Amino acid sequence: GQNIDQPTEMTATEGAIVQINCTYQTSGFNGLFWYQQHAGEAPTFLSYNVLDGLEEKGRFSSFLSRSKGYSYLLLKELQMKDSASYLCAVRDSNYQLIWGAGTKLIIKP
Amino acid sequence: IAGITQAPTSQILAAGRRMTLRCTQDMRHNAMYWYRQDLGLGLRLIHYSNTAGTTGKGEVPDGYSVSRANTDDFPLTLASAVPSQTSVYFCASSESGTGELFFGEGSRLTVL
């Protein structure tokens, strides 16, 4: 079967750095997405990785290792507004998105 | 409007009733999707449409139907609602079917 694993919940301190991991087992691979979802709101796109390595976009970076079936989202200089759920999704060989259950990130002052 | 609009935002429905969730986009995206989101589970694809006039079944299509008469509209119908269909429903679109998804604000449906 296809599976995306992420931690259910993480806690971090304002101003710090946090890394949210995602491991996947899918039938084929055509890219990995990270989305942010604030409580009661729609998911919004954060990043896309299709090749191995690190993609940096401001305070957020995303890393991919296809051989390990592994990605992480790195958030720097955490702000209270970063409190949200972070969803990892993999596009499989049929170009369908397989979603993880999401990681709820709690930021404490 | 800009982006994707869903209606209603929230609805309480008696079991056995018919319900249609509306979704309209103004981005001229070819691909559209309906997902349900339940606590502790990832987004699950119900139905999708790669282009106007075509639809396909996702991971959890039973009890739901869709139509895609034109590019902009992609309604989701529950023919006879059951309590297990209580969920938050998200409509989404993407330009090509391989790029990022743009989501509507969601429709919270409670079936009693």
PDB file of C-alpha atoms in Angstrom:
ATOM      1  CA  GLY A   1       0.000   0.000   0.000  1.00  0.00           C
ATOM      2  CA  GLN A   2       0.933   3.633  -0.192  1.00  0.00           C
ATOM      3  CA  ASN A   3       1.851   5.442   2.971  1.00  0.00           C
ATOM      4  CA  ILE A   4       2.956   8.870   4.116  1.00  0.00           C
ATOM      5  CA  ASP A   5       4.229   9.220   7.700  1.00  0.00           C
ATOM      6  CA  GLN A   6       4.584  12.451   9.636  1.00  0.00           C
ATOM      7  CA  PRO A   7       4.685  13.175  13.372  1.00  0.00           C
ATOM      8  CA  THR A   8       1.233  14.000  14.712  1.00  0.00           C
ATOM      9  CA  GLU A   9       2.278  17.012  16.742  1.00  0.00           C
ATOM     10  CA  MET A  10       5.378  19.074  17.490  1.00  0.00           C
ATOM     11  CA  THR A  11       6.054  21.979  19.832  1.00  0.00           C
ATOM     12  CA  ALA A  12       8.674  24.688  19.332  1.00  0.00           C
ATOM     13  CA  THR A  13       9.587  28.062  20.744  1.00  0.00           C
ATOM     14  CA  GLU A  14       9.143  31.403  19.026  1.00  0.00           C
ATOM     15  CA  GLY A  15      12.369  32.432  17.293  1.00  0.00           C
ATOM     16  CA  ALA A  16      13.726  28.880  17.160  1.00  0.00           C
ATOM     17  CA  ILE A  17      14.127  26.395  14.293  1.00  0.00           C
ATOM     18  CA  VAL A  18      11.983  23.293  13.768  1.00  0.00           C
ATOM     19  CA  GLN A  19      12.281  20.397  11.341  1.00  0.00           C
ATOM     20  CA  ILE A  20       9.181  18.425  10.339  1.00  0.00           C
ATOM     21  CA  ASN A  21       9.944  15.046   8.806  1.00  0.00           C
ATOM     22  CA  CYS A  22       7.990  13.098   6.231  1.00  0.00           C
ATOM     23  CA  THR A  23       8.694   9.568   5.038  1.00  0.00           C
ATOM     24  CA  TYR A  24       6.856   7.973   2.182  1.00  0.00           C
ATOM     25  CA  GLN A  25       6.253   4.667   0.456  1.00  0.00           C
ATOM     26  CA  THR A  26       4.406   5.120  -2.795  1.00  0.00           C
ATOM     27  CA  SER A  27       4.029   3.428  -6.147  1.00  0.00           C
ATOM     28  CA  GLY A  28       6.284   5.703  -8.122  1.00  0.00           C
ATOM     29  CA  PHE A  29       7.286   9.277  -7.437  1.00  0.00           C
ATOM     30  CA  ASN A  30       6.501  12.449  -9.325  1.00  0.00           C
ATOM     31  CA  GLY A  31       7.168  15.109  -6.767  1.00  0.00           C
ATOM     32  CA  LEU A  32       6.596  15.972  -3.119  1.00  0.00           C
ATOM     33  CA  PHE A  33       4.589  18.914  -1.820  1.00  0.00           C
ATOM     34  CA  TRP A  34       4.346  20.679   1.509  1.00  0.00           C
ATOM     35  CA  TYR A  35       1.219  22.631   2.417  1.00  0.00           C
ATOM     36  CA  GLN A  36       0.381  24.773   5.418  1.00  0.00           C
ATOM     37  CA  GLN A  37      -3.090  24.667   6.948  1.00  0.00           C
ATOM     38  CA  HIS A  38      -4.202  26.996   9.719  1.00  0.00           C
ATOM     39  CA  ALA A  39      -7.036  25.716  11.896  1.00  0.00           C
ATOM     40  CA  GLY A  40     -10.382  26.052  10.144  1.00  0.00           C
ATOM     41  CA  GLU A  41      -8.799  27.202   6.898  1.00  0.00           C
ATOM     42  CA  ALA A  42      -7.824  25.759   3.535  1.00  0.00           C
ATOM     43  CA  PRO A  43      -4.378  24.273   2.869  1.00  0.00           C
ATOM     44  CA  THR A  44      -1.989  26.632   1.084  1.00  0.00           C
ATOM     45  CA  PHE A  45       1.039  25.650  -0.986  1.00  0.00           C
ATOM     46  CA  LEU A  46       4.482  26.005   0.585  1.00  0.00           C
ATOM     47  CA  SER A  47       6.979  24.051  -1.495  1.00  0.00           C
ATOM     48  CA  TYR A  48       7.580  21.448  -4.175  1.00  0.00           C
ATOM     49  CA  ASN A  49      10.548  19.078  -4.542  1.00  0.00           C
ATOM     50  CA  VAL A  50      11.083  16.690  -7.427  1.00  0.00           C
ATOM     51  CA  LEU A  51      14.883  16.404  -7.373  1.00  0.00           C
ATOM     52  CA  ASP A  52      17.109  15.541  -4.423  1.00  0.00           C
ATOM     53  CA  GLY A  53      18.360  18.427  -2.376  1.00  0.00           C
ATOM     54  CA  LEU A  54      17.304  21.527  -0.550  1.00  0.00           C
ATOM     55  CA  GLU A  55      14.861  24.162  -1.811  1.00  0.00           C
ATOM     56  CA  GLU A  56      14.952  27.411   0.124  1.00  0.00           C
ATOM     57  CA  LYS A  57      12.191  29.980   0.186  1.00  0.00           C
ATOM     58  CA  GLY A  58      12.613  32.671   2.804  1.00  0.00           C
ATOM     59  CA  ARG A  59      12.260  31.254   6.314  1.00  0.00           C
ATOM     60  CA  PHE A  60      11.068  27.909   4.940  1.00  0.00           C
ATOM     61  CA  SER A  61      13.212  25.214   3.314  1.00  0.00           C
ATOM     62  CA  SER A  62      12.304  21.763   2.061  1.00  0.00           C
ATOM     63  CA  PHE A  63      14.645  18.830   1.537  1.00  0.00           C
ATOM     64  CA  LEU A  64      14.164  15.654  -0.463  1.00  0.00           C
ATOM     65  CA  SER A  65      16.006  12.331  -0.648  1.00  0.00           C
ATOM     66  CA  ARG A  66      14.282  10.065  -3.155  1.00  0.00           C
ATOM     67  CA  SER A  67      16.533   7.087  -2.389  1.00  0.00           C
ATOM     68  CA  LYS A  68      15.500   7.238   1.270  1.00  0.00           C
ATOM     69  CA  GLY A  69      11.858   8.140   0.661  1.00  0.00           C
ATOM     70  CA  TYR A  70      12.352  11.085   2.964  1.00  0.00           C
ATOM     71  CA  SER A  71      11.672  14.793   3.099  1.00  0.00           C
ATOM     72  CA  TYR A  72      11.731  17.476   5.729  1.00  0.00           C
ATOM     73  CA  LEU A  73      10.379  20.978   6.065  1.00  0.00           C
ATOM     74  CA  LEU A  74      12.617  23.365   7.979  1.00  0.00           C
ATOM     75  CA  LEU A  75      11.125  26.484   9.511  1.00  0.00           C
ATOM     76  CA  LYS A  76      13.533  29.136  10.811  1.00  0.00           C
ATOM     77  CA  GLU A  77      12.966  32.152  13.058  1.00  0.00           C
ATOM     78  CA  LEU A  78       9.619  30.775  14.142  1.00  0.00           C
ATOM     79  CA  GLN A  79       6.757  33.205  14.561  1.00  0.00           C
ATOM     80  CA  MET A  80       3.471  32.693  16.376  1.00  0.00           C
ATOM     81  CA  LYS A  81       1.664  32.789  13.034  1.00  0.00           C
ATOM     82  CA  ASP A  82       3.542  29.614  12.029  1.00  0.00           C
ATOM     83  CA  SER A  83       1.287  27.671  14.396  1.00  0.00           C
ATOM     84  CA  ALA A  84      -0.561  25.462  11.927  1.00  0.00           C
ATOM     85  CA  SER A  85      -0.688  21.964  10.504  1.00  0.00           C
ATOM     86  CA  TYR A  86       1.866  21.059   7.864  1.00  0.00           C
ATOM     87  CA  LEU A  87       0.802  18.521   5.261  1.00  0.00           C
ATOM     88  CA  CYS A  88       3.179  16.377   3.234  1.00  0.00           C
ATOM     89  CA  ALA A  89       1.890  14.964  -0.061  1.00  0.00           C
ATOM     90  CA  VAL A  90       3.529  12.776  -2.719  1.00  0.00           C
ATOM     91  CA  ARG A  91       2.447  12.512  -6.340  1.00  0.00           C
ATOM     92  CA  ASP A  92       2.586   8.858  -7.370  1.00  0.00           C
ATOM     93  CA  SER A  93       3.146   7.181 -10.739  1.00  0.00           C
ATOM     94  CA  ASN A  94      -0.493   7.881 -11.707  1.00  0.00           C
ATOM     95  CA  TYR A  95      -0.034  11.558 -10.831  1.00  0.00           C
ATOM     96  CA  GLN A  96      -2.428  11.198  -7.910  1.00  0.00           C
ATOM     97  CA  LEU A  97      -1.555  12.981  -4.662  1.00  0.00           C
ATOM     98  CA  ILE A  98      -1.154  10.827  -1.573  1.00  0.00           C
ATOM     99  CA  TRP A  99      -1.476  12.887   1.608  1.00  0.00           C
ATOM    100  CA  GLY A 100      -0.026  12.482   5.064  1.00  0.00           C
ATOM    101  CA  ALA A 101      -2.292  13.153   8.052  1.00  0.00           C
ATOM    102  CA  GLY A 102      -0.389  16.338   8.812  1.00  0.00           C
ATOM    103  CA  THR A 103       1.810  17.596  11.638  1.00  0.00           C
ATOM    104  CA  LYS A 104       0.282  20.072  14.061  1.00  0.00           C
ATOM    105  CA  LEU A 105       2.961  22.597  15.021  1.00  0.00           C
ATOM    106  CA  ILE A 106       2.453  24.503  18.260  1.00  0.00           C
ATOM    107  CA  ILE A 107       4.590  27.588  18.790  1.00  0.00           C
ATOM    108  CA  LYS A 108       5.115  28.778  22.358  1.00  0.00           C
ATOM    109  CA  PRO A 109       6.334  32.259  23.292  1.00  0.00           C
TER     110      PRO A 109
ATOM    111  CA  ILE B   1     -14.425  36.494  -6.927  1.00  0.00           C
ATOM    112  CA  ALA B   2     -10.845  35.333  -7.081  1.00  0.00           C
ATOM    113  CA  GLY B   3      -9.726  31.734  -6.737  1.00  0.00           C
ATOM    114  CA  ILE B   4     -12.125  28.999  -5.670  1.00  0.00           C
ATOM    115  CA  THR B   5     -15.487  29.546  -4.036  1.00  0.00           C
ATOM    116  CA  GLN B   6     -17.342  26.811  -2.186  1.00  0.00           C
ATOM    117  CA  ALA B   7     -20.921  26.850  -0.922  1.00  0.00           C
ATOM    118  CA  PRO B   8     -22.343  26.311   1.554  1.00  0.00           C
ATOM    119  CA  THR B   9     -19.666  27.019   4.160  1.00  0.00           C
ATOM    120  CA  SER B  10     -21.462  24.858   6.664  1.00  0.00           C
ATOM    121  CA  GLN B  11     -24.519  22.628   6.597  1.00  0.00           C
ATOM    122  CA  ILE B  12     -26.363  20.285   8.933  1.00  0.00           C
ATOM    123  CA  LEU B  13     -28.267  17.611   7.070  1.00  0.00           C
ATOM    124  CA  ALA B  14     -30.623  14.808   7.996  1.00  0.00           C
ATOM    125  CA  ALA B  15     -29.577  11.321   6.940  1.00  0.00           C
ATOM    126  CA  GLY B  16     -31.176  10.248   3.686  1.00  0.00           C
ATOM    127  CA  ARG B  17     -31.361  13.760   2.261  1.00  0.00           C
ATOM    128  CA  ARG B  18     -29.763  14.772  -1.006  1.00  0.00           C
ATOM    129  CA  MET B  19     -27.115  17.490  -0.877  1.00  0.00           C
ATOM    130  CA  THR B  20     -25.013  19.288  -3.467  1.00  0.00           C
ATOM    131  CA  LEU B  21     -21.826  21.126  -2.549  1.00  0.00           C
ATOM    132  CA  ARG B  22     -20.979  23.807  -5.068  1.00  0.00           C
ATOM    133  CA  CYS B  23     -17.505  24.726  -6.281  1.00  0.00           C
ATOM    134  CA  THR B  24     -16.614  27.474  -8.739  1.00  0.00           C
ATOM    135  CA  GLN B  25     -13.178  28.651  -9.851  1.00  0.00           C
ATOM    136  CA  ASP B  26     -12.223  31.690 -11.917  1.00  0.00           C
ATOM    137  CA  MET B  27      -8.620  30.731 -12.693  1.00  0.00           C
ATOM    138  CA  ARG B  28      -9.469  28.728 -15.835  1.00  0.00           C
ATOM    139  CA  HIS B  29      -7.712  25.696 -14.384  1.00  0.00           C
ATOM    140  CA  ASN B  30      -8.219  22.441 -16.234  1.00  0.00           C
ATOM    141  CA  ALA B  31      -8.070  20.052 -13.288  1.00  0.00           C
ATOM    142  CA  MET B  32     -10.442  20.098 -10.327  1.00  0.00           C
ATOM    143  CA  TYR B  33     -10.746  17.869  -7.279  1.00  0.00           C
ATOM    144  CA  TRP B  34     -12.970  17.088  -4.320  1.00  0.00           C
ATOM    145  CA  TYR B  35     -11.338  15.973  -1.068  1.00  0.00           C
ATOM    146  CA  ARG B  36     -12.677  15.142   2.345  1.00  0.00           C
ATOM    147  CA  GLN B  37     -10.665  15.831   5.466  1.00  0.00           C
ATOM    148  CA  ASP B  38     -11.280  13.891   8.676  1.00  0.00           C
ATOM    149  CA  LEU B  39      -9.451  14.191  11.972  1.00  0.00           C
ATOM    150  CA  GLY B  40      -6.332  12.047  12.080  1.00  0.00           C
ATOM    151  CA  LEU B  41      -6.474  11.200   8.399  1.00  0.00           C
ATOM    152  CA  GLY B  42      -4.864  12.757   5.367  1.00  0.00           C
ATOM    153  CA  LEU B  43      -6.915  14.439   2.695  1.00  0.00           C
ATOM    154  CA  ARG B  44      -8.735  11.756   0.727  1.00  0.00           C
ATOM    155  CA  LEU B  45      -9.664  12.223  -2.902  1.00  0.00           C
ATOM    156  CA  ILE B  46     -13.326  11.638  -3.695  1.00  0.00           C
ATOM    157  CA  HIS B  47     -13.564  12.511  -7.388  1.00  0.00           C
ATOM    158  CA  TYR B  48     -11.529  14.487  -9.851  1.00  0.00           C
ATOM    159  CA  SER B  49     -11.797  16.008 -13.311  1.00  0.00           C
ATOM    160  CA  ASN B  50      -8.788  16.549 -15.558  1.00  0.00           C
ATOM    161  CA  THR B  51     -10.743  18.712 -17.987  1.00  0.00           C
ATOM    162  CA  ALA B  52     -14.285  19.846 -18.691  1.00  0.00           C
ATOM    163  CA  GLY B  53     -16.489  16.941 -19.728  1.00  0.00           C
ATOM    164  CA  THR B  54     -14.446  14.243 -17.970  1.00  0.00           C
ATOM    165  CA  THR B  55     -14.497  12.932 -14.409  1.00  0.00           C
ATOM    166  CA  GLY B  56     -12.777  10.143 -12.507  1.00  0.00           C
ATOM    167  CA  LYS B  57     -13.077   8.289  -9.229  1.00  0.00           C
ATOM    168  CA  GLY B  58     -10.660   8.893  -6.412  1.00  0.00           C
ATOM    169  CA  GLU B  59      -9.891   6.925  -3.292  1.00  0.00           C
ATOM    170  CA  VAL B  60     -13.335   7.213  -1.631  1.00  0.00           C
ATOM    171  CA  PRO B  61     -15.991   7.758  -4.328  1.00  0.00           C
ATOM    172  CA  ASP B  62     -18.865   5.668  -2.937  1.00  0.00           C
ATOM    173  CA  GLY B  63     -21.964   7.696  -2.132  1.00  0.00           C
ATOM    174  CA  TYR B  64     -20.759  10.719  -4.108  1.00  0.00           C
ATOM    175  CA  SER B  65     -21.146  11.893  -7.694  1.00  0.00           C
ATOM    176  CA  VAL B  66     -19.734  14.825  -9.656  1.00  0.00           C
ATOM    177  CA  SER B  67     -20.208  16.533 -12.979  1.00  0.00           C
ATOM    178  CA  ARG B  68     -18.035  18.909 -15.003  1.00  0.00           C
ATOM    179  CA  ALA B  69     -20.224  20.617 -17.559  1.00  0.00           C
ATOM    180  CA  ASN B  70     -17.799  23.524 -17.979  1.00  0.00           C
ATOM    181  CA  THR B  71     -14.328  24.622 -16.876  1.00  0.00           C
ATOM    182  CA  ASP B  72     -15.438  26.698 -13.903  1.00  0.00           C
ATOM    183  CA  ASP B  73     -17.931  24.522 -12.002  1.00  0.00           C
ATOM    184  CA  PHE B  74     -17.471  21.180 -10.275  1.00  0.00           C
ATOM    185  CA  PRO B  75     -20.396  20.307  -7.971  1.00  0.00           C
ATOM    186  CA  LEU B  76     -20.308  17.334  -5.606  1.00  0.00           C
ATOM    187  CA  THR B  77     -23.584  15.538  -4.874  1.00  0.00           C
ATOM    188  CA  LEU B  78     -24.449  13.217  -2.019  1.00  0.00           C
ATOM    189  CA  ALA B  79     -27.474  11.305  -3.281  1.00  0.00           C
ATOM    190  CA  SER B  80     -28.580  10.029   0.120  1.00  0.00           C
ATOM    191  CA  ALA B  81     -26.446  11.338   2.965  1.00  0.00           C
ATOM    192  CA  VAL B  82     -25.235   9.038   5.760  1.00  0.00           C
ATOM    193  CA  PRO B  83     -23.590   9.986   9.086  1.00  0.00           C
ATOM    194  CA  SER B  84     -20.186   8.675   7.902  1.00  0.00           C
ATOM    195  CA  GLN B  85     -20.193  11.474   5.339  1.00  0.00           C
ATOM    196  CA  THR B  86     -19.855  14.009   8.134  1.00  0.00           C
ATOM    197  CA  SER B  87     -16.603  15.748   7.227  1.00  0.00           C
ATOM    198  CA  VAL B  88     -14.974  18.891   5.900  1.00  0.00           C
ATOM    199  CA  TYR B  89     -15.023  18.936   2.119  1.00  0.00           C
ATOM    200  CA  PHE B  90     -12.443  20.820   0.104  1.00  0.00           C
ATOM    201  CA  CYS B  91     -12.628  21.628  -3.569  1.00  0.00           C
ATOM    202  CA  ALA B  92      -9.301  22.277  -5.298  1.00  0.00           C
ATOM    203  CA  SER B  93      -7.972  23.072  -8.731  1.00  0.00           C
ATOM    204  CA  SER B  94      -4.668  23.017 -10.560  1.00  0.00           C
ATOM    205  CA  GLU B  95      -3.631  24.422 -13.890  1.00  0.00           C
ATOM    206  CA  SER B  96      -2.272  21.254 -15.414  1.00  0.00           C
ATOM    207  CA  GLY B  97      -3.022  18.432 -13.018  1.00  0.00           C
ATOM    208  CA  THR B  98       0.640  18.132 -12.114  1.00  0.00           C
ATOM    209  CA  GLY B  99       1.255  21.407 -10.338  1.00  0.00           C
ATOM    210  CA  GLU B 100       0.264  22.860  -7.030  1.00  0.00           C
ATOM    211  CA  LEU B 101      -3.311  22.743  -5.854  1.00  0.00           C
ATOM    212  CA  PHE B 102      -5.388  25.778  -4.969  1.00  0.00           C
ATOM    213  CA  PHE B 103      -8.055  25.051  -2.377  1.00  0.00           C
ATOM    214  CA  GLY B 104     -11.438  26.519  -1.588  1.00  0.00           C
ATOM    215  CA  GLU B 105     -12.236  27.479   1.995  1.00  0.00           C
ATOM    216  CA  GLY B 106     -14.049  24.214   2.662  1.00  0.00           C
ATOM    217  CA  SER B 107     -17.599  23.090   3.391  1.00  0.00           C
ATOM    218  CA  ARG B 108     -18.272  21.621   6.806  1.00  0.00           C
ATOM    219  CA  LEU B 109     -21.031  19.020   6.521  1.00  0.00           C
ATOM    220  CA  THR B 110     -22.729  17.310   9.438  1.00  0.00           C
ATOM    221  CA  VAL B 111     -25.103  14.425   8.732  1.00  0.00           C
ATOM    222  CA  LEU B 112     -27.381  13.475  11.607  1.00  0.00           C
TER     223      LEU B 112
END
